[in-house]
Coordinates of N, CA, C and O in Angstrom, one line a residue:
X1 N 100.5 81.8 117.0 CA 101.1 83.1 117.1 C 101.7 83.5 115.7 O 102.5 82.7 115.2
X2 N 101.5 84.5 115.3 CA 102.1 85.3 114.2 C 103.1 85.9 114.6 O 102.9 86.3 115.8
X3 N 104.7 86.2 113.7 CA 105.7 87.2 114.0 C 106.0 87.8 112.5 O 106.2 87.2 111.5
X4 N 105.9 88.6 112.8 CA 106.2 89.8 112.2 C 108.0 90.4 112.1 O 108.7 90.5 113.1
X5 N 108.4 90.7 111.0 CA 109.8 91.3 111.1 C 109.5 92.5 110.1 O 108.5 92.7 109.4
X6 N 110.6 93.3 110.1 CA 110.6 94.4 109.0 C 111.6 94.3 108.3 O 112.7 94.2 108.8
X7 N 111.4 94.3 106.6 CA 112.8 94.6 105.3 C 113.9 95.5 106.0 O 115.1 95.3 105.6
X8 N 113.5 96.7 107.1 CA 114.5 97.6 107.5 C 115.8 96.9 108.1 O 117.0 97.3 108.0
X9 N 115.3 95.7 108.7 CA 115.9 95.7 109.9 C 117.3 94.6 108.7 O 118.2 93.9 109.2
X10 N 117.1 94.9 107.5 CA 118.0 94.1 106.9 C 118.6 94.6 105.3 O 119.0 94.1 104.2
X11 N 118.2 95.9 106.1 CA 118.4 96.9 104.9 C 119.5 97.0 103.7 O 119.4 97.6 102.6
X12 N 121.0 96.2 104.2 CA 121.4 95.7 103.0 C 121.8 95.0 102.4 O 122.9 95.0 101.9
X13 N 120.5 94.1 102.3 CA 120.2 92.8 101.4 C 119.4 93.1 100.5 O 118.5 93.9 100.9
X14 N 119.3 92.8 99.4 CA 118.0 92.6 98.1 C 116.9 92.7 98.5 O 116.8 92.1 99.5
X15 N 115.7 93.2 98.2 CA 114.0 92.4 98.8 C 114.2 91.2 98.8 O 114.4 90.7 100.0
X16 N 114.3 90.3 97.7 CA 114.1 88.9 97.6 C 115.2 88.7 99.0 O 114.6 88.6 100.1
X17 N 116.2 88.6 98.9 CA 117.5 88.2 100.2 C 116.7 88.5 101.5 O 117.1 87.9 102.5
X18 N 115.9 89.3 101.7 CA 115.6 89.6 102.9 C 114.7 88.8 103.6 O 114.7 88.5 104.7
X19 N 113.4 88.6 102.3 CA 112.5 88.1 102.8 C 112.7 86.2 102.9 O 112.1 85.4 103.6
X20 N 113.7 86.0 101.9 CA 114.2 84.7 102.3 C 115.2 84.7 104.0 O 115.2 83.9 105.0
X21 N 115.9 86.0 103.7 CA 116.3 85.3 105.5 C 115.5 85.5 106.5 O 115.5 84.9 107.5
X22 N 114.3 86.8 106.4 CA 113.7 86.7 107.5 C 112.6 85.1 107.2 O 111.8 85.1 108.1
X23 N 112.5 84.3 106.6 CA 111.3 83.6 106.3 C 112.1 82.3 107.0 O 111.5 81.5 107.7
X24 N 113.6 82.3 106.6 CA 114.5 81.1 107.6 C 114.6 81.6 108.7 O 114.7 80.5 109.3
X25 N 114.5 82.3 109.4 CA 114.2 82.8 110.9 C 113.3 82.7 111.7 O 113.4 83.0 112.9
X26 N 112.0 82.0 110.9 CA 111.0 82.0 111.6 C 110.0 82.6 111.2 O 109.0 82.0 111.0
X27 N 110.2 83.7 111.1 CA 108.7 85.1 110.8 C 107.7 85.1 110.1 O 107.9 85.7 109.0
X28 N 106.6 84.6 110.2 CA 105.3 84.8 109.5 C 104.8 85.6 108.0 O 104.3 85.3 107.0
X29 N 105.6 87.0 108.8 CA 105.0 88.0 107.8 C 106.1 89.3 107.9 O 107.0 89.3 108.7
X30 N 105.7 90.4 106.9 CA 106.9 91.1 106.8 C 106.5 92.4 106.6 O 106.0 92.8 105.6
X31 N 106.7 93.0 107.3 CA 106.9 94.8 106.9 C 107.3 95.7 105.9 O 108.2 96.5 106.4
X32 N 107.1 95.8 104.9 CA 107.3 96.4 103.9 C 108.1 97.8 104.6 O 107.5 98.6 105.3
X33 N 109.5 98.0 104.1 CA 109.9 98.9 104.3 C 110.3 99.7 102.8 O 110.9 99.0 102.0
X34 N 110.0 101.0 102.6 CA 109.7 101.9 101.4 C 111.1 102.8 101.6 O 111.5 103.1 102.7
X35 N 111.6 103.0 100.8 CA 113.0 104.2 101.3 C 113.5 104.7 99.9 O 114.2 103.8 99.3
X36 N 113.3 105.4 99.4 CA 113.7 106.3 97.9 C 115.7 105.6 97.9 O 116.4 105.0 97.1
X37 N 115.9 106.2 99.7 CA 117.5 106.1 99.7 C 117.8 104.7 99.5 O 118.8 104.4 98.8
X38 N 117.4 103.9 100.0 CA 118.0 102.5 99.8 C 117.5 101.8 98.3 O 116.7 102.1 97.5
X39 N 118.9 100.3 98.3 CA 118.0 100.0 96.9 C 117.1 99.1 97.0 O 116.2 99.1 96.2
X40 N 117.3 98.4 97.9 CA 116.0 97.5 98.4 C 114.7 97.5 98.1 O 114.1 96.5 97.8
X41 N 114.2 98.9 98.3 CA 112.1 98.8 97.7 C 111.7 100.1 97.7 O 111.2 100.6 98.7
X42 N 111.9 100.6 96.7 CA 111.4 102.1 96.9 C 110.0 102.1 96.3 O 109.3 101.3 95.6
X43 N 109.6 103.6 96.8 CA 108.1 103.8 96.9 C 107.7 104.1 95.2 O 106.7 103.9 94.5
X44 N 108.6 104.5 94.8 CA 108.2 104.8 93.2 C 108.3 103.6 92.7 O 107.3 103.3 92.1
X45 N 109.2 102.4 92.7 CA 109.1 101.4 92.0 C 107.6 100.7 92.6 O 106.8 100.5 91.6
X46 N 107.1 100.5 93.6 CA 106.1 100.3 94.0 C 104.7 101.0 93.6 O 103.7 100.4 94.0
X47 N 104.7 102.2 93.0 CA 103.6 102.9 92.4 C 103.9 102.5 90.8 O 103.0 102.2 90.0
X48 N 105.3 102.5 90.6 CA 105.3 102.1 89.0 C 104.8 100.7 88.7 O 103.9 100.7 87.9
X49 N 105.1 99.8 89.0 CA 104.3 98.6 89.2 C 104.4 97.2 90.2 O 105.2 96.3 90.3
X50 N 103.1 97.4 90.8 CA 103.1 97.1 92.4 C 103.0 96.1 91.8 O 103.6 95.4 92.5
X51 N 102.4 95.2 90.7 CA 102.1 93.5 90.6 C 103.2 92.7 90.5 O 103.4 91.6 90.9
X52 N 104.5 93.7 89.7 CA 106.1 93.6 90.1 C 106.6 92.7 91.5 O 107.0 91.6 91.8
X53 N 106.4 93.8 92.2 CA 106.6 93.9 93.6 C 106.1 92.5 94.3 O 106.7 91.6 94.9
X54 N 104.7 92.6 94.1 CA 103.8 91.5 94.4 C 104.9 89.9 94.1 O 105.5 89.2 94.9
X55 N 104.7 89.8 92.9 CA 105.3 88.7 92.4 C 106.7 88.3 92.9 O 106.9 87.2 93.3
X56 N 107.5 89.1 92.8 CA 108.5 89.1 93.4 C 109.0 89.1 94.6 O 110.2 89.0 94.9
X57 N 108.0 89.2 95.4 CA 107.7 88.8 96.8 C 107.3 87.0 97.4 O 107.7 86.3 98.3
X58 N 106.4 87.0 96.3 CA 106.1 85.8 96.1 C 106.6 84.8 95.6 O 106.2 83.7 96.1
X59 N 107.7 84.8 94.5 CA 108.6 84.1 94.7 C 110.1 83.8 95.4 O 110.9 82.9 95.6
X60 N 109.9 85.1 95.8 CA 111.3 85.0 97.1 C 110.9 84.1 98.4 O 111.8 83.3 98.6
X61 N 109.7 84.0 99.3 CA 109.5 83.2 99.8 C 107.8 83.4 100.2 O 107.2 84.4 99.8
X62 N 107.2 82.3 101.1 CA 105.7 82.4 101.3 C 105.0 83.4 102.8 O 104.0 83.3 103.4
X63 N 106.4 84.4 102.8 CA 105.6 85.2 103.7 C 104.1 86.3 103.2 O 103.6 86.3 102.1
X64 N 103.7 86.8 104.2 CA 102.4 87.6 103.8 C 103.4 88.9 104.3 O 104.5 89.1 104.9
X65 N 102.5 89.7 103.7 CA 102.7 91.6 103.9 C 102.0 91.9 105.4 O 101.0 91.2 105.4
X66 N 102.0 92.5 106.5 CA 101.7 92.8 107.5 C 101.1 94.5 107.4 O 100.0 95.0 107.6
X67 N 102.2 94.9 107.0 CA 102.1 96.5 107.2 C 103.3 96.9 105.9 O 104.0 96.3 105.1
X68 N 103.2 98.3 106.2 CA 104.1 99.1 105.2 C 104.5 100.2 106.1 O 103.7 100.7 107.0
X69 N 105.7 100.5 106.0 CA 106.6 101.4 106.3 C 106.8 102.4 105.4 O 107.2 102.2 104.2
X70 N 106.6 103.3 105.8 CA 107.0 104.5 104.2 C 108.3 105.5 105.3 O 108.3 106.2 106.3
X71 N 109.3 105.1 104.5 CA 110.7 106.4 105.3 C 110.6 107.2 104.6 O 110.1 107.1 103.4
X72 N 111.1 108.2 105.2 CA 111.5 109.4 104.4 C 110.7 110.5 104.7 O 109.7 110.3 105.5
X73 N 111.0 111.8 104.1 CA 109.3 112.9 103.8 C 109.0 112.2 102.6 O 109.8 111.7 101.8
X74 N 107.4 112.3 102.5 CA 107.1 111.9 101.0 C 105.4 112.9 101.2 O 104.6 112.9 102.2
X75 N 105.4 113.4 100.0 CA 104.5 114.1 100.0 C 102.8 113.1 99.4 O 103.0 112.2 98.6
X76 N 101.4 113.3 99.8 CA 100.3 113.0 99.8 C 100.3 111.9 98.4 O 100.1 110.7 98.7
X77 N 100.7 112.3 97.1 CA 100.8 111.4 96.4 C 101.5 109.9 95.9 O 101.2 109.0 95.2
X78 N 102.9 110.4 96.9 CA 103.4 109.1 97.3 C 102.2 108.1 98.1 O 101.7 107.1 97.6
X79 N 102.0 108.4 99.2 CA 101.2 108.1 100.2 C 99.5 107.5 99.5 O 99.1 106.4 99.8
X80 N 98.9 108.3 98.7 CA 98.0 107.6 97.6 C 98.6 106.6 96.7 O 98.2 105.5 96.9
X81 N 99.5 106.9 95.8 CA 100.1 105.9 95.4 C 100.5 104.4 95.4 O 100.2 103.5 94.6
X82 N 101.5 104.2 96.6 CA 101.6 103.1 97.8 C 100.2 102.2 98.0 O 100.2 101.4 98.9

């Protein structure tokens, strides 16, 4: 069985901090949560450079990506972007 958690649910911690405590918790894989308002992972740093993101994911701990969460309004080219 796979578990799944979401970045939201730990919204203020670091990416890296989050995905290390959800990864001590148990959880498989992780939900990318996107939010301009928080500092955690916004959608423009993610369009500015996603291999960033990638890597930095990757060394915070050995979860996989599940899904993505986009908050907020964000218009069509966020949404391409992402």
């Amino acid at each position: 069985m796979q578990l799944a958690a979401s970045t939201r649910s730990l919204w203020d911690l670091s990416f890296s901090d989050a995905c290390v405590q959800l990864q001590e918790l148990g959880f498989d894989s992780v939900e990318l949560c996107l939010d301009e308002r928080l500092e955690q992972l916004k959608p423009s740093k993610v369009i500015a450079d996603p291999d960033s993101v990638a890597l930095q994911m990757k060394e915070a701990s050995r979860l996989a990506a599940s899904s993505v969460f986009l908050e907020g309004e964000n218009d069509r080219s966020v949404f391409e972007g992402v």
